[in-house]
XYZ file of N, CA and C in Angstrom:
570
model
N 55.629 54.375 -6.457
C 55.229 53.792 -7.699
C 54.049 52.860 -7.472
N 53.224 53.030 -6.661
C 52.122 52.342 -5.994
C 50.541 53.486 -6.833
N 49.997 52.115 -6.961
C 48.911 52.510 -7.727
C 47.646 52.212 -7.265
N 46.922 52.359 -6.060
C 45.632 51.723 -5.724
C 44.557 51.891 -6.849
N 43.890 51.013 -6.791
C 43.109 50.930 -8.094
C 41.736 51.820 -7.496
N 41.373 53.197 -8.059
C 40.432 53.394 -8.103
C 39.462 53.282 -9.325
N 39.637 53.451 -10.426
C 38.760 53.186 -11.940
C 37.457 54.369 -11.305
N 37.540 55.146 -11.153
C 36.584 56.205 -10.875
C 35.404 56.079 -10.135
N 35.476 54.828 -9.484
C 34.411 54.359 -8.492
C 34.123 54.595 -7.085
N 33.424 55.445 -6.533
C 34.088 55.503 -4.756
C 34.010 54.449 -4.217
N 32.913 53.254 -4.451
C 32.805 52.059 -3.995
C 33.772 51.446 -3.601
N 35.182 51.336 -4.731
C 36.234 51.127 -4.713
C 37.407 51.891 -4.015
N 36.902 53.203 -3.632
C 38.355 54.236 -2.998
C 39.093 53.086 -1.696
N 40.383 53.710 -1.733
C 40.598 53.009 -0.998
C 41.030 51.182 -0.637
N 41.005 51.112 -2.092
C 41.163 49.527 -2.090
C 42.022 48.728 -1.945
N 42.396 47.290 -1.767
C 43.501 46.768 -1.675
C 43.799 46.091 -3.005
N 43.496 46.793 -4.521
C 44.158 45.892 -5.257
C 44.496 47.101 -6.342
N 45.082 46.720 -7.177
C 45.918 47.357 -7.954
C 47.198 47.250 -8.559
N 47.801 48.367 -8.740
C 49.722 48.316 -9.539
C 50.372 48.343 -8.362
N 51.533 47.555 -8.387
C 52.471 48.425 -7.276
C 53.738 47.611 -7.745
N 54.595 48.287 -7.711
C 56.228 47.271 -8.754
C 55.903 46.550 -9.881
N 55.075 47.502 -10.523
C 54.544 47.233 -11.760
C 54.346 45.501 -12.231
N 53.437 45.358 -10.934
C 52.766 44.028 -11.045
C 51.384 44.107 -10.576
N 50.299 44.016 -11.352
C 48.635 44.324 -11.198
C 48.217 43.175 -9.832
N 47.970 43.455 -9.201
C 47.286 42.241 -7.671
C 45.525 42.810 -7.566
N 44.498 41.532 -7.952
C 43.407 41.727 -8.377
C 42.444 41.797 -6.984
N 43.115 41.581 -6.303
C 42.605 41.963 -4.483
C 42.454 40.443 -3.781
N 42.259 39.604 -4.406
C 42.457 38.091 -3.852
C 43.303 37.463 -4.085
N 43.591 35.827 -3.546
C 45.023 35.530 -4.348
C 46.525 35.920 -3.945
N 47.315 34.740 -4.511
C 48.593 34.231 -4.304
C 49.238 35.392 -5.476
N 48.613 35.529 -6.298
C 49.179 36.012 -7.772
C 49.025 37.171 -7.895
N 49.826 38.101 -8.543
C 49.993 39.119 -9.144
C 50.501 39.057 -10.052
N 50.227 39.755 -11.489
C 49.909 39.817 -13.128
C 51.213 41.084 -13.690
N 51.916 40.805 -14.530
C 52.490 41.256 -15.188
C 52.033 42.749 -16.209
N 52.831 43.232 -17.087
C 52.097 43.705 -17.958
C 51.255 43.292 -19.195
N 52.096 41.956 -19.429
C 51.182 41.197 -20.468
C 50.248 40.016 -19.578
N 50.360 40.270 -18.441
C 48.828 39.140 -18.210
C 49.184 38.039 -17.815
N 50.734 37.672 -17.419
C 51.535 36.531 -17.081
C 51.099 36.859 -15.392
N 50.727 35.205 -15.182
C 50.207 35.208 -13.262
C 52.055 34.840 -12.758
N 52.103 35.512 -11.928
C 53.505 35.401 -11.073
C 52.666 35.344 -9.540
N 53.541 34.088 -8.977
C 53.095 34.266 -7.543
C 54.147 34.952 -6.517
N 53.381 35.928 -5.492
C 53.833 37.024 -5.548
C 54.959 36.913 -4.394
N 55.575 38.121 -4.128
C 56.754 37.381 -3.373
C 56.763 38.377 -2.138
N 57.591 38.182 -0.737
C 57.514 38.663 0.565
C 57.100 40.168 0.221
N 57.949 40.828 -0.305
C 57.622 41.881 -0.354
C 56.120 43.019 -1.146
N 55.566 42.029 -2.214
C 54.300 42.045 -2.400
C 53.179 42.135 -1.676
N 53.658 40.435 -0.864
C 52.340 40.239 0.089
C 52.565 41.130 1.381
N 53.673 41.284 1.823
C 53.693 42.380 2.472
C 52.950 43.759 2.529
N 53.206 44.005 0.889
C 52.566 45.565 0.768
C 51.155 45.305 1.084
N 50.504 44.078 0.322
C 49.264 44.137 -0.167
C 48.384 43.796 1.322
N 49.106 42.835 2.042
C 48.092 42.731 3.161
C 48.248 43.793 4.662
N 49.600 44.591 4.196
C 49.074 46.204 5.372
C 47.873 47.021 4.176
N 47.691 47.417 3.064
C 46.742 47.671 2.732
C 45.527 46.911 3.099
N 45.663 45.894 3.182
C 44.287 45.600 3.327
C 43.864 45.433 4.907
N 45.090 45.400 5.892
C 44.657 45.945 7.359
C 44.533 47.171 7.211
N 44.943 48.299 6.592
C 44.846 49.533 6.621
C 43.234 49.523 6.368
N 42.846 48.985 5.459
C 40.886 49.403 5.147
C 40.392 48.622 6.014
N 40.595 48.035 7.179
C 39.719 47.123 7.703
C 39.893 48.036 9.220
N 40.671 48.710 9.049
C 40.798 49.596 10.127
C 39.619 50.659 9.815
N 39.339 50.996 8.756
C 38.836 52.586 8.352
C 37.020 51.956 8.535
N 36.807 52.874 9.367
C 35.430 53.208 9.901
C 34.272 52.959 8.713
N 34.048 53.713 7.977
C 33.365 53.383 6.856
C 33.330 51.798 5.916
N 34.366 51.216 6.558
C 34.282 50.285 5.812
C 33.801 48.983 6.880
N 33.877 49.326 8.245
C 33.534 48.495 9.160
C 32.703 48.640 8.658
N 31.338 49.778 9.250
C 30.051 49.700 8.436
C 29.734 49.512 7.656
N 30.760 49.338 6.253
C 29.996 48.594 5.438
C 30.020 46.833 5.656
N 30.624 46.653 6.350
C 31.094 45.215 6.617
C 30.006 44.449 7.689
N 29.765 45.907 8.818
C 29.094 45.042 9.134
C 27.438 45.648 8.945
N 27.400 45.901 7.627
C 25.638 45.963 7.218
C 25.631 44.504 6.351
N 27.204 44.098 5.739
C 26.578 42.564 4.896
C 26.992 41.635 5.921
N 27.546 41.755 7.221
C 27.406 40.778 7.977
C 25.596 40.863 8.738
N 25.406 41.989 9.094
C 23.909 41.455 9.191
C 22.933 41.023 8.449
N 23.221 41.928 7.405
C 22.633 41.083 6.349
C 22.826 39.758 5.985
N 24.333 39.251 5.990
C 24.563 37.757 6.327
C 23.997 36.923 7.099
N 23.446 37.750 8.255
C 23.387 37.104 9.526
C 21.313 37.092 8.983
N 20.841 38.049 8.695
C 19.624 37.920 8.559
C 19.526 37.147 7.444
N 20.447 36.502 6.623
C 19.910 35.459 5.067
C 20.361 34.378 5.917
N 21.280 34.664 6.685
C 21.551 33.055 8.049
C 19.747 32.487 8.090
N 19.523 33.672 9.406
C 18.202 33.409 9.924
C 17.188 32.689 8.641
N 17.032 33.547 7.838
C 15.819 33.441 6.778
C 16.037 32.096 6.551
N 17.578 31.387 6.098
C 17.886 30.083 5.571
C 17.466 29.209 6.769
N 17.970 29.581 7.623
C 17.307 28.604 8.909
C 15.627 28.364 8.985
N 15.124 29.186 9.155
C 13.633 29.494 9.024
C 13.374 28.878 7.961
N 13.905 29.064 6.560
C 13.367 28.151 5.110
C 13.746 26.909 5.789
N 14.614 26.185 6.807
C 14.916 25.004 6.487
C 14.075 24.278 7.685
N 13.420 25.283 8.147
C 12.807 24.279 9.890
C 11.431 24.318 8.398
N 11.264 25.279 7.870
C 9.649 25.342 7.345
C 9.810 24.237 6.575
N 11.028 24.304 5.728
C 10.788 22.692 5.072
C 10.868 21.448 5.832
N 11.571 21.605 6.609
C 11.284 19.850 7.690
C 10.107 20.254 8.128
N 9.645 20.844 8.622
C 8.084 20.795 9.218
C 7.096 20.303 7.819
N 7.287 20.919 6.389
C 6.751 20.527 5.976
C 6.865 18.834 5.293
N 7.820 18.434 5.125
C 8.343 17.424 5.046
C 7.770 16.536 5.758
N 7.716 16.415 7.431
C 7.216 15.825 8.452
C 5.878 15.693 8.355
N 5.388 16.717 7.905
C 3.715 17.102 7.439
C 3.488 16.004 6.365
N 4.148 15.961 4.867
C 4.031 15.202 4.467
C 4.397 13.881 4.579
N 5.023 13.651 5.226
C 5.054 12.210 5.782
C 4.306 11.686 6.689
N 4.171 12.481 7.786
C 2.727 12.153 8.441
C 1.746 11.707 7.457
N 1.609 12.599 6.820
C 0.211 12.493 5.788
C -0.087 11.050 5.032
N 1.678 10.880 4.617
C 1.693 9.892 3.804
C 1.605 8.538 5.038
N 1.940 8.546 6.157
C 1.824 7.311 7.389
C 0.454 7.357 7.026
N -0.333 8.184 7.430
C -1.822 8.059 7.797
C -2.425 7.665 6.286
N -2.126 7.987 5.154
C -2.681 7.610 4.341
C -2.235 6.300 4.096
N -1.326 5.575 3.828
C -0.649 4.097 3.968
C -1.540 3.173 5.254
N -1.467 4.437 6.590
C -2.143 3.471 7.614
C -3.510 3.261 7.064
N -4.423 4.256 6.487
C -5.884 4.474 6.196
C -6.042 3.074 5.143
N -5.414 3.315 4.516
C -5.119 1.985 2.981
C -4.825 0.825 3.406
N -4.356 0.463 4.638
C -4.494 -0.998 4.937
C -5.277 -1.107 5.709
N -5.823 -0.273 6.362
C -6.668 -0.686 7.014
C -8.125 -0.504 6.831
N -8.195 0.199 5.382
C -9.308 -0.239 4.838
C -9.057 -1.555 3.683
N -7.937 -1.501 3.284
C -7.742 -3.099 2.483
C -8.253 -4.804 3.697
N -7.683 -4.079 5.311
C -7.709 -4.813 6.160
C -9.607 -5.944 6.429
N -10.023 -4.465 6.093
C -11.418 -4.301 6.258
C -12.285 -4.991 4.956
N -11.568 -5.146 3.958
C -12.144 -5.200 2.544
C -12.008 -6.638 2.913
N -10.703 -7.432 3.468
C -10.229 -8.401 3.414
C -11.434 -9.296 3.930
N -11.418 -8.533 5.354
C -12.558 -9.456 6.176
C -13.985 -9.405 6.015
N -14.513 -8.198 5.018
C -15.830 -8.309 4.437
C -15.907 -9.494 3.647
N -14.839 -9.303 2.821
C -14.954 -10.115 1.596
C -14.963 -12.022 2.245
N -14.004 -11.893 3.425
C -14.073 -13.356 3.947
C -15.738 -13.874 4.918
N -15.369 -12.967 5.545
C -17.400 -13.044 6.308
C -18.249 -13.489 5.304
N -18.202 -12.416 3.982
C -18.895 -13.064 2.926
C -18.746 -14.628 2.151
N -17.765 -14.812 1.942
C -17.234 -16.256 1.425
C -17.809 -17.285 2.754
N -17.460 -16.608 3.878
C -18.363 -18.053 4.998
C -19.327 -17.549 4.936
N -20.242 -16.774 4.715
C -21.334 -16.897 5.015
C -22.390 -17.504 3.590
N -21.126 -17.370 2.302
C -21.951 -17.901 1.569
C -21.607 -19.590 1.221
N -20.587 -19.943 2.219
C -20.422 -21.388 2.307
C -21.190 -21.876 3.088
N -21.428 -21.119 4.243
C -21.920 -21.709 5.194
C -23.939 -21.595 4.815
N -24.675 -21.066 3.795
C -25.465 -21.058 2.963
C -25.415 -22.279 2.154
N -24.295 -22.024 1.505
C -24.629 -23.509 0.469
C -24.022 -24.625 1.137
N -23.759 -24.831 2.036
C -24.107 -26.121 3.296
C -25.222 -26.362 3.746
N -25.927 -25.246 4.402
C -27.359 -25.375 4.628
C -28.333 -25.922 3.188
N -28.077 -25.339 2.114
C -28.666 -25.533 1.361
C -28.479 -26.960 0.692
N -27.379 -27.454 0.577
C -26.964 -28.678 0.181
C -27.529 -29.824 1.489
N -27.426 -29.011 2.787
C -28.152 -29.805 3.518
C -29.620 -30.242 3.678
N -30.177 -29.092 2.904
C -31.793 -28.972 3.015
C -32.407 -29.926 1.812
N -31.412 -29.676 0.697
C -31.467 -30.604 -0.124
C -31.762 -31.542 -0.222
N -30.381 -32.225 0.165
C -30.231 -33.765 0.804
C -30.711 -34.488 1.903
N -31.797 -33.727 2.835
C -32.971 -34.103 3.246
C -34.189 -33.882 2.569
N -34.235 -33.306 1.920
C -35.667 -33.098 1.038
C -35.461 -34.409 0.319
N -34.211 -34.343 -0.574
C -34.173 -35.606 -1.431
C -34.413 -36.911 -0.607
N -33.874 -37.155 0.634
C -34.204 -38.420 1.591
C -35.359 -38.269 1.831
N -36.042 -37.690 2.534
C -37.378 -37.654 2.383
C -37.970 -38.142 1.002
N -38.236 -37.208 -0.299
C -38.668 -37.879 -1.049
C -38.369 -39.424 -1.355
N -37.171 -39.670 -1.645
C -36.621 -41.246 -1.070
C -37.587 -42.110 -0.778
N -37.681 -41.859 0.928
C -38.373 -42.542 1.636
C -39.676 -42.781 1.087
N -40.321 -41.672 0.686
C -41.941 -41.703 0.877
C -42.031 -42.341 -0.562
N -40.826 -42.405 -1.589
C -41.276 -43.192 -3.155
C -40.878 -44.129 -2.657
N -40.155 -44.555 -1.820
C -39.652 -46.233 -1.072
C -40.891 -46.764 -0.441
N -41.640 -46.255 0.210
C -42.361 -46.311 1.335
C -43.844 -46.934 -0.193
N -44.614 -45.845 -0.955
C -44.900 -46.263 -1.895
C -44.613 -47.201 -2.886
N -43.696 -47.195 -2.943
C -43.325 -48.807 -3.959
C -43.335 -49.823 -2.922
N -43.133 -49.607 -1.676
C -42.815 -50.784 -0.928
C -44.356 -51.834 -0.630
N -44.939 -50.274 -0.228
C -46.508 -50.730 -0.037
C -46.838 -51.136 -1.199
N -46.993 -50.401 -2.857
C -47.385 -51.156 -3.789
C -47.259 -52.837 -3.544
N -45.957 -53.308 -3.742
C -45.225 -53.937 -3.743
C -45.911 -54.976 -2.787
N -46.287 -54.460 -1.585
C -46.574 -55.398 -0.311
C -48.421 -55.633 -0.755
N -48.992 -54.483 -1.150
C -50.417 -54.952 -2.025
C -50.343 -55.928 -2.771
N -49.765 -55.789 -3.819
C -49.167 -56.928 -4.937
C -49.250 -58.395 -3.950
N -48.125 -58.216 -3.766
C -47.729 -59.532 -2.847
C -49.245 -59.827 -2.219
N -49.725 -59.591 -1.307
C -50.802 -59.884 -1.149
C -52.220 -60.183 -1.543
N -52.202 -59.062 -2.715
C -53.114 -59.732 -3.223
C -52.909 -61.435 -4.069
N -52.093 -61.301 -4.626
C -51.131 -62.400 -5.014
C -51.341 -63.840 -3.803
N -51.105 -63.515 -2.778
C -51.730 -64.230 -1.910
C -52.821 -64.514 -1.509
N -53.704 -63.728 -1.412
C -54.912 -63.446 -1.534
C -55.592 -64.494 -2.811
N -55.019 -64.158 -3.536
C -55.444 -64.927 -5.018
C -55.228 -66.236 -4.702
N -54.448 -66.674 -4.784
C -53.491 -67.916 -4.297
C -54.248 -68.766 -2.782
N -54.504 -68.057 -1.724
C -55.371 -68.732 -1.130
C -56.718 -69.289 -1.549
N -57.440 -68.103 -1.921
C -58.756 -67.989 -2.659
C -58.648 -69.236 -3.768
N -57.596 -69.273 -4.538
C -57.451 -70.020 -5.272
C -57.552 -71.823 -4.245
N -56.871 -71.986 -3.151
C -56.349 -72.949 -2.757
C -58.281 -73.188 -2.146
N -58.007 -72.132 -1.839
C -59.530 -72.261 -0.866
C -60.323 -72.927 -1.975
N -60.812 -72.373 -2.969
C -61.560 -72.873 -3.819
C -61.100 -74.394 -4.284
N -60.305 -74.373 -4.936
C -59.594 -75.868 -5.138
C -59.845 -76.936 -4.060
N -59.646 -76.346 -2.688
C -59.955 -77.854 -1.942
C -61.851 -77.722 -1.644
N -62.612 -76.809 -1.878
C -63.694 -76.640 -1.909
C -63.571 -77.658 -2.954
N -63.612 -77.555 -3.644
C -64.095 -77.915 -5.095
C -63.825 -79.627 -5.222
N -62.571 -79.874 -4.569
C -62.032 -81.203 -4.370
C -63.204 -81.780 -3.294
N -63.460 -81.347 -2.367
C -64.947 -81.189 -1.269
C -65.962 -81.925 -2.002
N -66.527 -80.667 -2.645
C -67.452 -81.339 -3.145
C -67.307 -82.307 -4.431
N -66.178 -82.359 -4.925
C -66.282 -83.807 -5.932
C -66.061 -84.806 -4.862
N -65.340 -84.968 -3.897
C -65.540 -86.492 -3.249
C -66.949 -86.223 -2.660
N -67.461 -85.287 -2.714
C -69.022 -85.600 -1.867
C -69.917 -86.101 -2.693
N -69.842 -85.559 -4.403
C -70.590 -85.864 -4.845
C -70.265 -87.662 -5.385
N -69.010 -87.569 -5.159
C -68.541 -88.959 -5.946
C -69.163 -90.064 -4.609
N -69.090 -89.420 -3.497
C -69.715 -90.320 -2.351
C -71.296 -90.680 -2.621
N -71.468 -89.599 -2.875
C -73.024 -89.772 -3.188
C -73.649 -90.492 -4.286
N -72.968 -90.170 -5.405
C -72.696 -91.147 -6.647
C -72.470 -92.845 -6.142
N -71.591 -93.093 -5.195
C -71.307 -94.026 -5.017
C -72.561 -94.980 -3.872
N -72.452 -94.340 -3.477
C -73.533 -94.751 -1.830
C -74.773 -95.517 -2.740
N -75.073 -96.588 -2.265
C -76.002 -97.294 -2.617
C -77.110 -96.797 -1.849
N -77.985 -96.904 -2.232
C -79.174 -95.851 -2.442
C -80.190 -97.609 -1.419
C-alpha cells in the first residue's frame, strides 16, 4: 500500500516522498499529512520506511551523479564566493588605502597651507616692524632737525637780543662818555 510519488516526472522517479499507510511524507521533515492535510509527527515505523527509501536512492548510481554534479557545482559557487570575497577585500583595502592617502594628502597639504599662511603672517609682522621702525626713525630724525632749527632760531634770537643789549650797553656808556667829557669840557675853565 506504498505509493512513491512519481506525478509523471522522471526527475522525481524513484523518490523518497509520497503515500505509504495512507499518510502523505513530503520528503523532508518530522511530519507526515493525513488525508485532510492534518501534520502528524510520524512514528518508528514511518521513519523507518521513509529513511531505507531514502538510503535506497542514495545508493542508486544515477543519483550519485546527480549529487555529485550539484556538489561540484556547490563546490565551484564555493570557489566563485571565495574569489567574490578576496576581490571584495582587495577592493575594500584598495579603497581604504585610497582613502589613507587621500586623508594623508589633505593634511598634509592643510599642514602646508598652515605654514604658508604663518611664514606669511611673520613675514608681514616682521615688515610692519621694520616699517614702524623706519618710521619712528624718520619721525626722530625729523624731530631732531625741527629741534635743531628752532633751537638755533631760538639761539639767533637770543643773541641777537644780546647783541642788541650789548650794543645797546655799549652805546649807553659811550654816550654817558661823552656827556661827562663834554660836561668836563663845559666845566674846565678855559
Amino acid at each position: 500500500m506504498a505509493s512513491a510519488g512519481y506525478y509523471g516526472d522522471s526527475y522525481y522517479d524513484d523518490g523518497y516522498y509520497g503515500w505509504y499507510d495512507n499518510f502523505y511524507y513530503p520528503g523532508t521533515g518530522y511530519y507526515v499529512y493525513d488525508r485532510q492535510r492534518r501534520a502528524h509527527r510520524w512514528n518508528d515505523r514511518q521513519r523507518q520506511y521513509w529513511q531505507a527509501r531514502r538510503a535506497a536512492i542514495r545508493d542508486q548510481r544515477n543519483i550519485r551523479a546527480n549529487w555529485n554534479r550539484w556538489e561540484r557545482r556547490a563546490e565551484r559557487r564555493r570557489d566563485a564566493r571565495q574569489h567574490q570575497r578576496a576581490e571584495r577585500r582587495r577592493d575594500y583595502r584598495q579603497r581604504q588605502r585610497a582613502e589613507r592617502r587621500r586623508e594623508v594628502r589633505q593634511e598634509r597639504r592643510a599642514a602646508q597651507r598652515r605654514e604658508v599662511r604663518r611664514d606669511r603672517r611673520e613675514d608681514a609682522r616682521r615688515e610692519v616692524r621694520r616699517d614702524r621702525r623706519q618710521d619712528a626713525r624718520r619721525d626722530a630724525r625729523r624731530d631732531r632737525r625741527h629741534d635743531a632749527r628752532r633751537d638755533a632760531r631760538r639761539d639767533r634770537r637770543q643773541e641777537a637780543r644780546r647783541e642788541i643789549r650789548r650794543d645797546r650797553r655799549q652805546d649807553a656808556r659811550r654816550d654817558q662818555r661823552r656827556d661827562r667829557r663834554g660836561e668836563r669840557r663845559r666845566t674846565r675853565p678855559n
